[in-house]
Amino acid sequence: MEEKEGAVKTLIEKATGRGAEEVKIISPENVFTGRWVRLKCQYGCGGYGKSLTCPPYSPKPEETEKILSDYEDALLIHFPTSVEDISNIMVDLEREAFLSGFYKAFSMPAGPCGLCEECSVEEGCINPRKARPAMEACGIDVYQTAREAGFPIEVVRSRDCPQNYYGLLLLE
Ligand code: SF4
C-alpha cells in the first residue's frame, strides 16, 4: 500500500513537473460517460473518422464504462492552455505507471492524435506505442467528470476564453 502511495505521489510530481496545474486522485466511478458524447464527435467534429484514436475507431461510451470498472484508481490531470504536448506527457506517465507496477495503466489525453501529418487510417497505426484515444473520444463526459472533481471547465465561446484541458490516467 505504502509502495503504491509512493508511486502515485511520484506520478503526480512528474505530471506537475511537465506543466500540469493540478492532479487529483479520483475513483473511476466518478468518471462519467455519455452516449451524447459520441454524437458530438459524429455530428459536429471535422476529425470524425480521420484518426484511429477517434470515433468510430475508439471505444464506445458503453465499452468505456465497462473498462473503467476494471480499475481501482485514476488520476485526473488538469493542464492549462499553455501546455501543448499533452498526448506525449500522458503516454509518458502511463509508461512510468506501468514500470512502477501498475500493470493495467492506461492513459487518455485530450484532443485528436497529432503524431502524424495524416493518420494511416487504412493501414493501421504506425505509432501504437504513443497513440492513445482522448477522454472525449472514448465517450467520457469531460465536463461532468472535471466538475465532479472540483476542477474548472466551461464552454469555450471564443478563442479568447480560458481553456482547460484534462488527461486521465487509469491505474491498477
Ligand atoms: S500515431 Fe499516426 S497513425 Fe497512429 S493514430 Fe496517431 S496519427 Fe494515426
Tab-separated table of C-alpha atoms in Angstrom, residues 27-170:
chain	number	residue	atom	x	y	z
A	27	SER	CA	-12.395	6.935	-8.310
A	28	PRO	CA	-13.099	5.590	-11.811
A	29	GLU	CA	-16.721	5.518	-10.620
A	30	ASN	CA	-16.579	9.298	-10.820
A	31	VAL	CA	-15.569	9.271	-14.475
A	32	PHE	CA	-18.808	9.791	-16.386
A	33	THR	CA	-19.617	8.573	-19.866
A	34	GLY	CA	-22.453	9.660	-22.119
A	35	ARG	CA	-23.852	8.389	-25.387
A	36	TRP	CA	-24.312	12.036	-26.422
A	37	VAL	CA	-20.524	12.485	-26.430
A	38	ARG	CA	-20.261	10.143	-29.399
A	39	LEU	CA	-22.998	12.089	-31.149
A	40	LYS	CA	-20.977	15.295	-30.798
A	41	CYS	CA	-17.984	13.564	-32.395
A	42	GLN	CA	-20.045	12.194	-35.265
A	43	TYR	CA	-22.020	15.346	-35.983
A	44	GLY	CA	-20.020	18.491	-35.470
A	45	CYS	CA	-16.381	17.469	-35.347
A	46	GLY	CA	-14.306	17.606	-38.523
A	47	GLY	CA	-11.998	14.962	-37.071
A	48	TYR	CA	-14.599	12.179	-37.129
A	49	GLY	CA	-13.157	9.114	-38.867
A	50	LYS	CA	-9.865	10.847	-39.622
A	51	SER	CA	-7.772	9.343	-36.837
A	52	LEU	CA	-7.538	5.859	-35.398
A	53	THR	CA	-7.737	7.368	-31.922
A	54	CYS	CA	-11.107	8.986	-32.674
A	55	PRO	CA	-14.617	7.602	-33.282
A	56	PRO	CA	-15.686	5.394	-34.939
A	57	TYR	CA	-12.415	3.560	-34.111
A	58	SER	CA	-12.098	4.497	-30.420
A	59	PRO	CA	-14.067	2.693	-27.660
A	60	LYS	CA	-17.777	3.466	-27.488
A	61	PRO	CA	-19.166	5.033	-24.269
A	62	GLU	CA	-20.683	1.683	-23.219
A	63	GLU	CA	-17.316	-0.040	-23.668
A	64	THR	CA	-15.522	2.713	-21.794
A	65	GLU	CA	-17.919	2.378	-18.895
A	66	LYS	CA	-17.015	-1.307	-18.610
A	67	ILE	CA	-13.306	-0.562	-18.995
A	68	LEU	CA	-13.486	1.984	-16.158
A	69	SER	CA	-14.867	-0.695	-13.856
A	70	ASP	CA	-11.639	-2.661	-14.378
A	71	TYR	CA	-9.650	-0.012	-12.476
A	72	GLU	CA	-9.222	0.915	-8.823
A	73	ASP	CA	-7.951	4.475	-9.203
A	74	ALA	CA	-7.497	7.249	-11.679
A	75	LEU	CA	-5.500	10.446	-11.858
A	76	LEU	CA	-7.372	13.354	-13.383
A	77	ILE	CA	-4.779	15.821	-14.609
A	78	HIS	CA	-5.579	19.464	-15.300
A	79	PHE	CA	-3.466	21.180	-17.938
A	80	PRO	CA	-3.515	24.890	-18.681
A	81	THR	CA	-3.769	26.164	-22.279
A	82	SER	CA	-0.021	26.794	-22.366
A	83	VAL	CA	0.830	23.079	-22.275
A	84	GLU	CA	0.854	21.810	-25.851
A	85	ASP	CA	2.293	18.351	-25.505
A	86	ILE	CA	-0.478	16.682	-23.508
A	87	SER	CA	-0.524	13.450	-25.567
A	88	ASN	CA	3.182	12.823	-25.039
A	89	ILE	CA	3.028	13.743	-21.359
A	90	MET	CA	0.118	11.372	-20.759
A	91	VAL	CA	1.684	8.428	-22.564
A	92	ASP	CA	4.978	9.014	-20.707
A	93	LEU	CA	3.071	8.982	-17.397
A	94	GLU	CA	1.339	5.770	-18.458
A	95	ARG	CA	4.727	4.169	-19.062
A	96	GLU	CA	6.044	5.423	-15.723
A	97	ALA	CA	2.974	3.985	-14.018
A	98	PHE	CA	3.377	0.644	-15.780
A	99	LEU	CA	7.042	0.390	-14.829
A	100	SER	CA	6.243	1.216	-11.222
A	101	GLY	CA	3.895	-1.765	-11.021
A	102	PHE	CA	0.517	-0.513	-12.274
A	103	TYR	CA	0.410	-3.200	-14.948
A	104	LYS	CA	-3.019	-2.111	-16.237
A	105	ALA	CA	-2.058	1.572	-16.598
A	106	PHE	CA	-3.757	3.314	-19.497
A	107	SER	CA	-3.799	6.972	-20.435
A	108	MET	CA	-6.345	9.106	-22.207
A	109	PRO	CA	-5.197	12.572	-23.270
A	110	ALA	CA	-7.212	15.450	-24.750
A	111	GLY	CA	-7.874	16.096	-28.399
A	112	PRO	CA	-7.135	14.116	-31.548
A	113	CYS	CA	-3.841	12.320	-32.119
A	114	GLY	CA	-1.483	14.719	-33.836
A	115	LEU	CA	1.548	12.479	-34.115
A	116	CYS	CA	1.342	12.093	-37.905
A	117	GLU	CA	0.537	14.687	-40.527
A	118	GLU	CA	-2.099	12.314	-41.828
A	119	CYS	CA	-3.343	9.307	-39.900
A	120	SER	CA	-2.868	5.981	-41.687
A	121	VAL	CA	-6.471	5.000	-41.087
A	122	GLU	CA	-6.459	2.280	-43.773
A	123	GLU	CA	-3.128	0.655	-42.923
A	124	GLY	CA	-3.291	0.825	-39.131
A	125	CYS	CA	-1.459	2.974	-36.618
A	126	ILE	CA	2.237	3.487	-37.326
A	127	ASN	CA	2.982	4.629	-33.770
A	128	PRO	CA	0.884	2.412	-31.485
A	129	ARG	CA	3.206	2.884	-28.512
A	130	LYS	CA	2.311	6.548	-28.370
A	131	ALA	CA	-1.163	6.922	-29.856
A	132	ARG	CA	-3.957	6.980	-27.273
A	133	PRO	CA	-7.619	7.972	-27.581
A	134	ALA	CA	-8.675	11.163	-25.826
A	135	MET	CA	-11.171	11.045	-22.960
A	136	GLU	CA	-13.914	12.540	-25.126
A	137	ALA	CA	-13.066	10.154	-27.986
A	138	CYS	CA	-13.919	7.291	-25.607
A	139	GLY	CA	-17.294	8.821	-24.772
A	140	ILE	CA	-16.252	10.397	-21.472
A	141	ASP	CA	-18.222	13.450	-20.417
A	142	VAL	CA	-15.214	15.604	-19.579
A	143	TYR	CA	-17.370	18.468	-18.286
A	144	GLN	CA	-19.183	16.388	-15.703
A	145	THR	CA	-16.041	14.469	-14.746
A	146	ALA	CA	-13.973	17.621	-14.230
A	147	ARG	CA	-16.731	19.454	-12.352
A	148	GLU	CA	-17.404	16.498	-10.076
A	149	ALA	CA	-13.706	16.520	-9.165
A	150	GLY	CA	-13.878	20.243	-8.382
A	151	PHE	CA	-11.945	21.354	-11.457
A	152	PRO	CA	-12.871	24.343	-13.631
A	153	ILE	CA	-14.356	23.799	-17.090
A	154	GLU	CA	-16.700	25.999	-19.097
A	155	VAL	CA	-17.980	26.105	-22.646
A	156	VAL	CA	-15.381	27.892	-24.772
A	157	ARG	CA	-17.264	30.639	-26.615
A	158	SER	CA	-14.330	32.205	-28.427
A	159	ARG	CA	-10.597	31.803	-28.840
A	160	ASP	CA	-10.060	34.397	-26.092
A	161	CYS	CA	-11.862	32.298	-23.474
A	162	PRO	CA	-9.675	30.444	-20.987
A	163	GLN	CA	-9.372	26.788	-21.888
A	164	ASN	CA	-8.889	23.862	-19.535
A	165	TYR	CA	-7.609	20.522	-20.734
A	166	TYR	CA	-7.761	17.215	-18.909
A	167	GLY	CA	-5.994	13.896	-19.146
A	168	LEU	CA	-6.964	10.691	-17.399
A	169	LEU	CA	-4.560	8.039	-16.192
A	170	LEU	CA	-6.238	4.775	-15.175
